[in-house]
Structures are given as C-alpha cells and as structure tokens.
Coordinates of C-alpha atoms and ligand atoms in Angstrom, one line a residue:
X360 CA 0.0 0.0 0.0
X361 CA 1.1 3.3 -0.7
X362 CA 1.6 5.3 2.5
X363 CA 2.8 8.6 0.5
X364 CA 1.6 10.1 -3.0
X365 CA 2.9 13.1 -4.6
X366 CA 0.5 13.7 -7.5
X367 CA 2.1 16.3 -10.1
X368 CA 3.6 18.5 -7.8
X369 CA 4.8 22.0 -9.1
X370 CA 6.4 24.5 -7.2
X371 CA 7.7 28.0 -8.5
X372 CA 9.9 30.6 -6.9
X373 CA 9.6 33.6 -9.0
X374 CA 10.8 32.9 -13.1
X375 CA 12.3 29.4 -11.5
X376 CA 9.9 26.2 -11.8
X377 CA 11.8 24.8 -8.9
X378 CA 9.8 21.4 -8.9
X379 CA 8.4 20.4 -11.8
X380 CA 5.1 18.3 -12.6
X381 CA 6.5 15.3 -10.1
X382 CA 4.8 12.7 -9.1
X383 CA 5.7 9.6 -7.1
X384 CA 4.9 7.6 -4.7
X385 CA 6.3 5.8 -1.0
X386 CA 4.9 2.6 -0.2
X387 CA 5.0 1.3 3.4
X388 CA 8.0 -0.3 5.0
X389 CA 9.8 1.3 1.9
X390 CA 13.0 3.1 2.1
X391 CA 13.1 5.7 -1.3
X392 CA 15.6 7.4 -2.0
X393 CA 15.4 11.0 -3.7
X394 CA 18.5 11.6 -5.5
X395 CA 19.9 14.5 -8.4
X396 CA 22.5 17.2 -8.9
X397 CA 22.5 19.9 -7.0
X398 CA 19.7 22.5 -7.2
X399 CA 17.4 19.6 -8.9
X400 CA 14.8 20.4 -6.6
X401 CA 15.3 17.6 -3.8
X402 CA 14.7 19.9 -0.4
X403 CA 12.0 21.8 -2.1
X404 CA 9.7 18.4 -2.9
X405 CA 10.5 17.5 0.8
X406 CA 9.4 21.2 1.6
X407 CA 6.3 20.3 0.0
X408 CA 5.1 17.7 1.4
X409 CA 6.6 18.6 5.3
X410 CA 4.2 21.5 4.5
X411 CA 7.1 24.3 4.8
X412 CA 6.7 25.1 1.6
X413 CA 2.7 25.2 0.0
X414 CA 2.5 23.8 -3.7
X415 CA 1.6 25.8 -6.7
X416 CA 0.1 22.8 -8.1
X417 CA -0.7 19.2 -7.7
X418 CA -1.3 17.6 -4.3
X419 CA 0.6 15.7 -1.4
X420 CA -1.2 12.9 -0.2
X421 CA -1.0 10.5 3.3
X422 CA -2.9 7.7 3.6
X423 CA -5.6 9.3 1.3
X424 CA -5.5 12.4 3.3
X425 CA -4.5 15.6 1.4
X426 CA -1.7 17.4 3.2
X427 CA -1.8 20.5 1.0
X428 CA -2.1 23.8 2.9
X429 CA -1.9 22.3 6.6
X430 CA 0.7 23.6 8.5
X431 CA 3.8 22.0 9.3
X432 CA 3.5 20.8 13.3
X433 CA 0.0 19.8 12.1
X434 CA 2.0 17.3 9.4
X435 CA 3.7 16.4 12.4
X436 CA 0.7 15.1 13.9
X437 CA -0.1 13.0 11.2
X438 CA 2.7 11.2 10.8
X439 CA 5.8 12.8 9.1
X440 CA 8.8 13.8 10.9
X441 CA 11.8 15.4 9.4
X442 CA 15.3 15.9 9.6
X443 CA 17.6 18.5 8.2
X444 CA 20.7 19.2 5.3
X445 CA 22.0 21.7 8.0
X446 CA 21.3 20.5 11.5
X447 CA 18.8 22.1 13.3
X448 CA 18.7 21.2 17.1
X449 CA 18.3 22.7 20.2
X450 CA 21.9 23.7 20.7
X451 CA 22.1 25.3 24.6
X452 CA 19.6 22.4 25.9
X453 CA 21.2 18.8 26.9
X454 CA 20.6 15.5 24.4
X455 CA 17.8 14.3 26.1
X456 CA 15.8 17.3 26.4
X457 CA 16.4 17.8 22.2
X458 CA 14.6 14.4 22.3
X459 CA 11.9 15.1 24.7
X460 CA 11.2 18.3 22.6
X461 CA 10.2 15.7 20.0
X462 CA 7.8 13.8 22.3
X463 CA 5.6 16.8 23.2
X464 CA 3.8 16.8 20.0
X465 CA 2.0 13.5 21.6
X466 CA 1.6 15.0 24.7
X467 CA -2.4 14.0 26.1
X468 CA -2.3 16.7 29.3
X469 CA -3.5 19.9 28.4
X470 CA -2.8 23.2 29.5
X471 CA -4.7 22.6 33.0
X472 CA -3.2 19.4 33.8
X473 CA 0.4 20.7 33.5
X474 CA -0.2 24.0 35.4
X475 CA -1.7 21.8 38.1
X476 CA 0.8 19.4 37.9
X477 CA -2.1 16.1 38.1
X478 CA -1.0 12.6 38.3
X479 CA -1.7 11.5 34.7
X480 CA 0.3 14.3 34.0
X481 CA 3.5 13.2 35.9
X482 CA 2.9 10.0 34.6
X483 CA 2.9 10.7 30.9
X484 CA 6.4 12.9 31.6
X485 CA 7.5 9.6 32.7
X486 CA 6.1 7.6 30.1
X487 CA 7.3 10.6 27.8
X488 CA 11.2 10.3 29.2
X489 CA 11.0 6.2 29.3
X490 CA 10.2 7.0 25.0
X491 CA 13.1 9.6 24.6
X492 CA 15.7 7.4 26.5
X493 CA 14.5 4.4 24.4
X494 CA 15.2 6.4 21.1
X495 CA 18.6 7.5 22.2
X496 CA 19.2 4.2 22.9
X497 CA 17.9 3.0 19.6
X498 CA 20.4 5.4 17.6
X499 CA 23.2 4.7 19.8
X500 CA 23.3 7.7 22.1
X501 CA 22.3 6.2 25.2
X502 CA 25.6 7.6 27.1
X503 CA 25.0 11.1 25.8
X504 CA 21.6 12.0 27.3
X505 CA 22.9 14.6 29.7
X506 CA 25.4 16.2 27.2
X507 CA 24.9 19.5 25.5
X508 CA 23.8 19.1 22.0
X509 CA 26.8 21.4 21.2
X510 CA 29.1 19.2 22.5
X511 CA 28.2 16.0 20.5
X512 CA 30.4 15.4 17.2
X513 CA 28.4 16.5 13.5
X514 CA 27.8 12.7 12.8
X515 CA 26.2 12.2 16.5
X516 CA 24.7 14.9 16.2
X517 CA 22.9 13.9 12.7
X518 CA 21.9 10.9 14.7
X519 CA 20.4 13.2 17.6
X520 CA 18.0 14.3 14.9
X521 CA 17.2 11.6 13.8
X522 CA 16.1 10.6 17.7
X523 CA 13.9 13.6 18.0
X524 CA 12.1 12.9 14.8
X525 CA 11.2 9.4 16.0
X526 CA 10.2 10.6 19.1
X527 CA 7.3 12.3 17.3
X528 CA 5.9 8.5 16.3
X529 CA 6.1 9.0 12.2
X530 CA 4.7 6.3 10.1
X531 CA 7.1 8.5 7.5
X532 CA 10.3 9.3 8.4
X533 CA 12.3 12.3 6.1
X534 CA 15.7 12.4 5.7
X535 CA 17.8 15.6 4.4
X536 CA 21.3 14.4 3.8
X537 CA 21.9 12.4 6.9
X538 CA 25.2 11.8 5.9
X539 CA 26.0 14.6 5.4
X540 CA 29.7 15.6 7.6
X541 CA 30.0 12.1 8.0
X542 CA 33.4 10.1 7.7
X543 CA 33.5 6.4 6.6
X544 CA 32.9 4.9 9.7
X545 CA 29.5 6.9 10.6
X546 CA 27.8 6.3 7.4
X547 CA 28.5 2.7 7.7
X548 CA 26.6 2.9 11.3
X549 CA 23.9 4.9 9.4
X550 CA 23.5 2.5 7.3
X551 CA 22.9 0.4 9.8
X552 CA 20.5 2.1 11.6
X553 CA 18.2 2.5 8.1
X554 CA 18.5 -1.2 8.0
X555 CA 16.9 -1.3 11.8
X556 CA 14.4 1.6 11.4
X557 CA 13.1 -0.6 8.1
X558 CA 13.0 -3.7 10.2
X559 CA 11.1 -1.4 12.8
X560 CA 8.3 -0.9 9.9
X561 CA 9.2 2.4 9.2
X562 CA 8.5 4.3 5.9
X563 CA 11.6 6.3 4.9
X564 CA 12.3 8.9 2.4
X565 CA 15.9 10.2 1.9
X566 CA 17.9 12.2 0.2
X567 CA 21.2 11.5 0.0
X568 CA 24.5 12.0 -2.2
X569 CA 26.4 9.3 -0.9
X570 CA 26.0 6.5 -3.4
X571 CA 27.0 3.5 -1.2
X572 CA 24.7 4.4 1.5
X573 CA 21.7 5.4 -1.4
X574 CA 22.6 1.8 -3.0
X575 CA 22.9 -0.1 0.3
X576 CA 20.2 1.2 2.4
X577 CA 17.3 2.3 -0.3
X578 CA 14.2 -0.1 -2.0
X579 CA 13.5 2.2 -4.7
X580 CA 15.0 5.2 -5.8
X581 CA 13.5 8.2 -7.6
X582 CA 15.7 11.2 -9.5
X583 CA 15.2 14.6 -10.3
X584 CA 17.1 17.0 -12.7
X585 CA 16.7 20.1 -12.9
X586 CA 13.0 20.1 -11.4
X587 CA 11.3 17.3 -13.2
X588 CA 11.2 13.6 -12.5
X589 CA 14.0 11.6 -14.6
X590 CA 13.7 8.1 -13.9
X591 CA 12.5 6.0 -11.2
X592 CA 13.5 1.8 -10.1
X593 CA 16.0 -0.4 -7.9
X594 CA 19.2 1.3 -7.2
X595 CA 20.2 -1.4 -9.6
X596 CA 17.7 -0.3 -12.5
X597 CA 19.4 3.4 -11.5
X598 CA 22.6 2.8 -11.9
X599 CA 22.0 1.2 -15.3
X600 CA 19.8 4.1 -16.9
X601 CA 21.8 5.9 -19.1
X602 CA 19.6 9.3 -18.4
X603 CA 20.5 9.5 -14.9
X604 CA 24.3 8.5 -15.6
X605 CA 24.7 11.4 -18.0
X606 CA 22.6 13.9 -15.9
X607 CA 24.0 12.8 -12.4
X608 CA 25.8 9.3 -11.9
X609 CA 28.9 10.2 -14.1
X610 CA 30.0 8.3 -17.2
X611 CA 32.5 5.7 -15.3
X612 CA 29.6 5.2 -12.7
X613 CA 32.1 5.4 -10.0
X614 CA 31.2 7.2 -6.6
X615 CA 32.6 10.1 -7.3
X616 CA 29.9 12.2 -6.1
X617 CA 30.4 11.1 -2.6
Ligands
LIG1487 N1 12.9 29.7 -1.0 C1 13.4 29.8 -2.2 N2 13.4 30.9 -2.9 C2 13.9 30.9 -4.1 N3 14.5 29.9 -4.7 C3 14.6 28.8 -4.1 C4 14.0 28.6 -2.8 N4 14.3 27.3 -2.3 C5 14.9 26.7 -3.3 N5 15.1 27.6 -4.4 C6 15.8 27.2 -5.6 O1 15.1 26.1 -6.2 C7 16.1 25.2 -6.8 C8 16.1 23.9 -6.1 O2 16.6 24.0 -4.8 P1 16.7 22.8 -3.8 O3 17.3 23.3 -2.6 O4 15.3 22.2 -3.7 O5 17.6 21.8 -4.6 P2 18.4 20.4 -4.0 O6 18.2 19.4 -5.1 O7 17.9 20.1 -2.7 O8 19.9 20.9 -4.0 P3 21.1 20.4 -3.0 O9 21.4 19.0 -3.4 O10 22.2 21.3 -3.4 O11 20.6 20.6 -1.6 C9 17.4 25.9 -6.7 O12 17.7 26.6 -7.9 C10 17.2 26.9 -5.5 O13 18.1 28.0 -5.6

C-alpha cells in the first residue's frame, strides 16, 4: 500500500519552476531514496510535502489524506517527521531534552493538567522520558543523554536528529542528507540504523548524495534533474539508466559524487 503520493507537484519561486510536474509515490516499510544534482529540486519536494513550503500545483497525499495547505506541526501530527541538510537542534539544551522536545507533540495533558501538575500528567512525563531514553538508545546515544547538544560530534549529532524525529511516532520518516559531515565509519553505522528503522516498519524517504549508503540502504530510488522527474526503479535499475548517468551518476559510474 502506498503510504505517500505526490500527484504532479509544481512549485515556482519567481521565473524558476523549482519542482516540476513530479509525481511519485512511497509505499509502506519502503525506504526511497530522492536523489539528483544539485539545485534539482530535492529539499524543495520534501518542503512540499513537510508543509514548509505550499505547492503551486498538484497535491501531497498521506494515507488518502490531502496534506496541501496544513501547517507543518499539524504534518507532524499526522505522521511525518523530518530531519535537516543543515542541523537544526536545540543547541544550549542537553541531548535528552532535544529528544523530549520531540515527544511533546504527543503529549495528552492539556494546559490545565500541567499548570496543576495532576497525576496523569507526571505520569505521561515519565512515560514521555522512558520513550526519549528508548530512542537515544535506539540510535546509539544512550551515554550522551545529559550532554549538551553542542558538544556531540556532526555525525552524533545527525543521529540526535534523527532521535527527535522518531520521538514524534512518524509512520514517515524524512531524511535531508543524513550523511552529510559524515566520515566512513558513521555512514556505515547509518546504514545500519536505516536497516533497523526498516525492520522497525518504518516508511523512509531520503535524500542522499552518498551513493553506497543510497545503494545499500534504499528499496526504490526516484531522480530529479533540474525540477522534473528523470527516472525511477531499484538502485540497480538506476545505476544502469543511461539518463540518470549522464545527468548525475557520471559516465565511469564510479562514486565520485560522494
Ligand atoms: N525559498 C526559495 N526561494 C527561491 N529559490 C529557491 C528557494 N528554495 C529553493 N530555491 C531554488 O530552487 C532550486 C532547487 O533547490 P533545492 O534546494 O530544492 O535543490 P536540491 O536538489 O535540494 O539541492 P542540493 O542537493 O544542493 O541541496 C534551486 O535553484 C534553489 O536556488
């Protein structure tokens, strides 16, 4: 079943057709892949459907819900949760409160309940911390919960990010260049982690330039030059496509745009 659909998508910033007419779709338990050159139009059509950005055309679609015009916590809500090309965390507050700050978007106790400070409220902070301490754990960070977010390396903190967004319980998980700033070693263990967020049952969409990690870790990938939609298949079928190795790939299909 599809869990995503992005039915002809347009989006223009002045003269510049930025995303052009694109239309694909994420089915569940998938992990897609969204790859081009730069400036194709990759963190705009992840813009569009986070709700950041609203489209000119076409519509973003969740589980037969249209997502067009809602606002982007409200996305949240239903089931999509992001992360960044340039990190975007909560620098001054410690690790496990950047993961917490994910959580609250669940929260059940309204405004009353925390002002009086009720029992179900204390209880869901605890259920709420058990659930943050659980997702540091799962991306590794377990040690680091009382660190500054400042203080954690780029790679741990990509994976910091990647702990808050799954603290907002996505069905749809988006990934900006999660690689991005990595060395050899971390995108080997984000790899990983893909691999164990898949097994998890979660639906991920990724952009990426690292070609191992986009061969390794995606189902399906889909590329965009220069706005519009190029080709779509297996990282296999991708590789092959002579369109996408002229536009982007390279003509000795090495990884040299790692
Ligand atoms: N808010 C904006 N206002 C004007 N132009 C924009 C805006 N956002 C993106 N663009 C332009 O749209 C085009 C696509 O940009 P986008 O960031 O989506 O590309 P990308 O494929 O994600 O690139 P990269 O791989 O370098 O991150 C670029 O020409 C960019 O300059």
């Amino acid at each position: 079943m599809n869990l995503l659909v992005l039915d002809r998508i347009t989006r223009r910033f002045g003269g510049l057709t930025a995303v052009n007419n694109v239309s694909f779709t994420v089915a569940e338990g998938q992990v897609v892949g969204l790859i081009g050159p730069n400036g194709a139009g990759k963190t705009t059509v992840f813009n569009l459907i986070t709700g950041n950005y609203r489209p000119d055309e076409g519509s973003v679609i969740l589980e037969e819900r249209f997502l067009n015009g809602l606002a982007p916590h409200r996305i949240v809500q239903l089931g999509i949760a992001r992360t960044f090309q340039t990190i975007r965390l909560f620098q001054n507050m410690s690790v496990i409160e950047n993961v917490l700050a994910g959580c609250h978007c669940r929260m059940r106790t309204g405004i009353f309940g925390s002002l009086l400070h009720t029992p179900g409220q204390r209880r869901e902070e605890r259920e709420q911390l058990n659930r943050a301490l659980a997702e540091l754990a799962f991306v590794g960070l377990q040690e680091s919960g009382q660190q500054l977010a400042k203080n954690l390396s780029y790679g741990n903190q990509r994976l910091l990010e990647i702990a808050r967004a799954l603290a907002t319980s996505p069905k749809l998980l988006i990934l900006d260049e999660p690689a991005g700033g990595m060395n050899e070693q971390e995108t080997q263990q984000l790899i990983a982690l893909i691999v164990r967020l898949r097994a998890r049952g979660l639906t991920i969409l990724l952009i990426e330039h690292d070609m191992k990690l986009v061969m390794k870790a995606c189902d399906r990938l889909v590329v965009i030059e220069y706005g519009s939609k190029i080709a779509e298949g297996t990282p296999e079928e991708i590789q092959r496509d002579p369109r996408v190795i002229a536009a982007y790939l390279g003509t000795d299909n090495d990884d040299s745009k790692d």
